[in-house]
């Protein structure tokens, strides 16, 4: 059987870190104490006007390719998970393919599953590789959520940040992805959305992110616990067999509650939300890359990546790194 294995990771954060006090200085009616206590977030990165999601994706992709000793032309599938694409179309993946200089006819497409987008993209890539149709996929999460935030809504604007993370997934004889699971329940679409539409070339309705924070909190903790157990069961493994849990970085309290529910020790949970805020589809590959580069995640270790986001969507990938 063909395995699909992550052979390299990369990430990119635009600009300088923006602290909670910087947001106060910019006029947001909040405080460092409130944001830190309720969310654990201390910094986020915000994209300058000169950059868009495909630029962030390009930088993260080049970092991943360099880490793997690969050239862009070695990739035969490009998947970008984003809810903040450069354009309605063409896809950010197509733009990324062109920016990488590999506009050579290989497949490129976007995945839209909000904060679960990277897990959806990685699982799709896994299935392409296992089928034998493709050999090496670049899977990217890239977001410029700062562009869809209402900066007068302190209940949401303090939570999010921009960034991109990328992995190269390759056909391999060595075990890589051991199990994966994807889910959605569209009846929860109202608790987290950007409900604006497009008509006659204009955005109609509300173009900004709106959220019922407490409903999202409860839903996220429940499904992150369930889906982690689901992939462990599928691989016939237990929590004790796990080296690292890398959940979507929504806020520190969601991560802590998820770890507690699963019985995972806090020192096995990779946490980056304090430095990055919630970067939606970028948060999981950003956290993975950071933990790989600082030496915590090592070859052969078992890792769960898991996400939850608007839709609602959720999913997990259990892998041997
Ligand atoms: N600064 C200061 N005060 C604030 C802020 C802020 N940034 N935001 C809200 N408040 C105030 C409110 O106005 C309210 O004041 P009041 O009591 O005078 O009316 C008070 O704080 C409490 O507001 P709540 O919204 O009830 O605060 P809550 O304790 O629910 O915390 C939070 C809000 C942090 C958003 C919480 O609900 C949460 O963590 N939810 C999870 C949502 C999340 O992480 N979403 C990320 C996107 S979804 C995803 O990625 C899956």
Coordinates of N, CA and C and ligand atoms in Angstrom, one line a residue, residues 28-31 34-35 38-39 41 114-116 145 153-160 191-192 209 211-218 220 224 248-254 278 280 307-310 312-313, ligand 1:
X28 N -8.8 50.2 19.6 CA -9.8 49.1 19.9 C -10.1 49.2 21.4
X29 N -11.4 49.1 21.8 CA -11.9 49.3 23.2 C -11.7 48.0 23.9
X30 N -10.4 47.7 24.3 CA -10.1 46.5 25.0 C -8.9 46.7 25.9
X31 N -8.4 45.6 26.5 CA -7.2 45.7 27.3 C -6.4 44.4 27.2
X34 N -7.8 41.7 29.6 CA -9.0 41.0 29.2 C -8.7 40.0 28.1
X35 N -7.9 40.4 27.1 CA -7.6 39.4 26.0 C -6.8 38.3 26.5
X38 N -9.0 35.9 28.8 CA -10.1 35.1 28.1 C -9.6 34.2 27.0
X39 N -8.4 34.6 26.4 CA -8.0 33.9 25.2 C -6.6 33.4 25.2
X41 N -4.2 35.1 24.1 CA -3.5 35.7 23.0 C -2.8 37.0 23.5
X114 N -13.0 26.8 6.3 CA -12.6 27.8 7.4 C -11.5 27.2 8.2
X115 N -11.7 27.2 9.5 CA -10.5 26.8 10.4 C -10.2 25.3 10.3
X116 N -11.0 24.5 9.7 CA -10.7 23.1 9.5 C -10.1 22.9 8.1
X145 N -7.1 37.1 7.7 CA -8.4 37.3 8.4 C -8.5 38.8 8.8
X153 N -15.6 45.9 16.4 CA -16.3 44.8 17.2 C -15.2 44.1 18.1
X154 N -15.1 44.6 19.3 CA -14.0 44.1 20.2 C -14.1 42.6 20.5
X155 N -15.4 42.1 20.4 CA -15.6 40.7 20.7 C -15.0 39.7 19.7
X156 N -14.6 40.2 18.5 CA -14.0 39.3 17.4 C -12.6 39.8 17.0
X157 N -12.4 41.1 16.9 CA -11.2 41.6 16.2 C -9.9 41.3 16.9
X158 N -10.1 41.1 18.3 CA -8.8 40.8 19.0 C -8.4 39.4 18.9
X159 N -9.2 38.5 18.3 CA -9.0 37.1 18.4 C -8.1 36.6 17.2
X160 N -8.1 37.3 16.1 CA -7.6 36.7 14.9 C -6.2 37.3 14.4
X191 N -23.5 30.3 13.8 CA -22.7 30.7 15.0 C -21.4 31.3 14.6
X192 N -21.0 31.1 13.4 CA -19.7 31.7 12.9 C -19.8 31.9 11.4
X209 N -16.7 39.2 9.8 CA -16.9 38.0 10.6 C -17.8 38.2 11.8
X211 N -19.7 36.2 15.2 CA -19.6 34.9 15.9 C -20.4 35.0 17.2
X212 N -21.0 33.8 17.6 CA -21.5 33.6 18.9 C -20.4 32.9 19.7
X213 N -19.6 33.6 20.4 CA -18.4 33.1 21.0 C -18.6 31.9 21.9
X214 N -19.7 32.0 22.8 CA -19.9 30.9 23.7 C -20.4 29.7 23.1
X215 N -21.2 29.8 22.0 CA -21.7 28.6 21.3 C -20.5 28.0 20.6
X216 N -19.6 28.8 20.0 CA -18.5 28.2 19.3 C -17.6 27.5 20.3
X217 N -17.4 28.1 21.5 CA -16.5 27.5 22.5 C -17.0 26.1 22.8
X218 N -18.3 26.0 23.1 CA -18.8 24.6 23.6 C -18.7 23.6 22.4
X220 N -16.7 23.6 19.9 CA -15.3 23.3 19.5 C -14.7 22.2 20.5
X224 N -13.6 18.5 19.1 CA -12.2 18.3 19.1 C -11.9 17.0 19.9
X248 N -6.3 23.1 16.3 CA -6.5 24.4 15.7 C -6.4 25.4 16.9
X249 N -5.6 26.5 16.6 CA -5.3 27.5 17.7 C -6.3 28.6 17.7
X250 N -7.5 28.2 18.3 CA -8.6 29.2 18.4 C -8.4 30.1 19.6
X251 N -8.3 29.5 20.8 CA -7.8 30.2 22.0 C -7.4 29.2 23.0
X252 N -6.6 29.7 24.0 CA -5.9 28.9 24.9 C -6.9 28.1 25.7
X253 N -8.0 28.7 26.1 CA -9.0 28.0 26.9 C -9.6 26.8 26.2
X254 N -9.8 26.9 24.9 CA -10.4 25.8 24.1 C -9.3 24.7 24.1
X278 N -5.6 33.6 16.3 CA -6.3 32.5 15.6 C -6.1 32.8 14.1
X280 N -6.9 30.8 11.6 CA -7.9 30.0 10.8 C -7.1 28.8 10.2
X307 N -8.8 20.1 13.7 CA -9.3 21.4 13.5 C -10.8 21.5 13.6
X308 N -11.4 22.7 13.9 CA -12.8 22.9 13.9 C -13.0 24.3 13.4
X309 N -14.1 24.6 12.7 CA -14.3 25.9 12.2 C -15.7 26.1 11.6
X310 N -15.9 27.3 11.0 CA -17.2 27.6 10.5 C -17.7 26.6 9.5
X312 N -20.7 24.2 10.5 CA -19.5 23.9 11.1 C -18.8 22.7 10.5
X313 N -17.4 22.8 10.5 CA -16.6 21.7 10.0 C -15.7 21.2 11.1
Ligands
LIG1 N1 -12.1 43.5 25.5 C1 -12.8 43.9 26.6 N2 -14.0 43.5 26.9 C2 -14.6 42.7 26.0 C3 -14.0 42.3 24.8 C4 -12.7 42.7 24.6 N3 -12.0 42.4 23.5 N4 -14.8 41.4 24.1 C5 -16.0 41.4 24.8 N5 -15.8 42.1 25.9 C6 -16.8 42.3 27.0 C7 -18.2 42.1 26.5 O1 -18.7 43.4 26.0 C8 -19.0 41.8 27.8 O2 -19.1 42.9 28.5 P1 -20.5 43.1 29.4 O3 -20.5 41.9 30.4 O4 -20.3 44.4 30.1 O5 -21.6 43.0 28.5 C9 -18.0 40.9 28.5 O6 -16.7 41.2 27.9 C10 -18.2 39.4 28.3 O7 -18.5 39.1 26.9 P2 -18.7 37.7 26.4 O8 -18.8 37.7 24.9 O9 -19.8 37.0 27.2 O10 -17.3 37.0 26.9 P3 -16.9 35.5 26.9 O11 -16.5 35.2 28.3 O12 -17.8 34.6 26.2 O13 -15.5 35.5 26.1 C11 -14.7 34.9 23.9 C12 -15.6 35.9 24.7 C13 -13.3 35.0 24.4 C14 -14.9 35.2 22.5 C15 -15.2 33.4 24.3 O14 -16.6 33.3 24.1 C16 -14.5 32.4 23.5 O15 -13.3 32.1 23.7 N6 -15.2 31.8 22.5 C17 -14.6 30.9 21.6 C18 -14.7 31.6 20.3 C19 -13.4 31.5 19.5 O16 -12.3 31.2 20.0 N7 -13.6 31.7 18.3 C20 -12.6 31.7 17.3 C21 -13.1 31.5 16.0 S1 -13.9 30.0 15.9 C22 -12.8 28.9 15.6 O17 -11.7 29.1 15.3 C23 -13.3 27.5 15.8

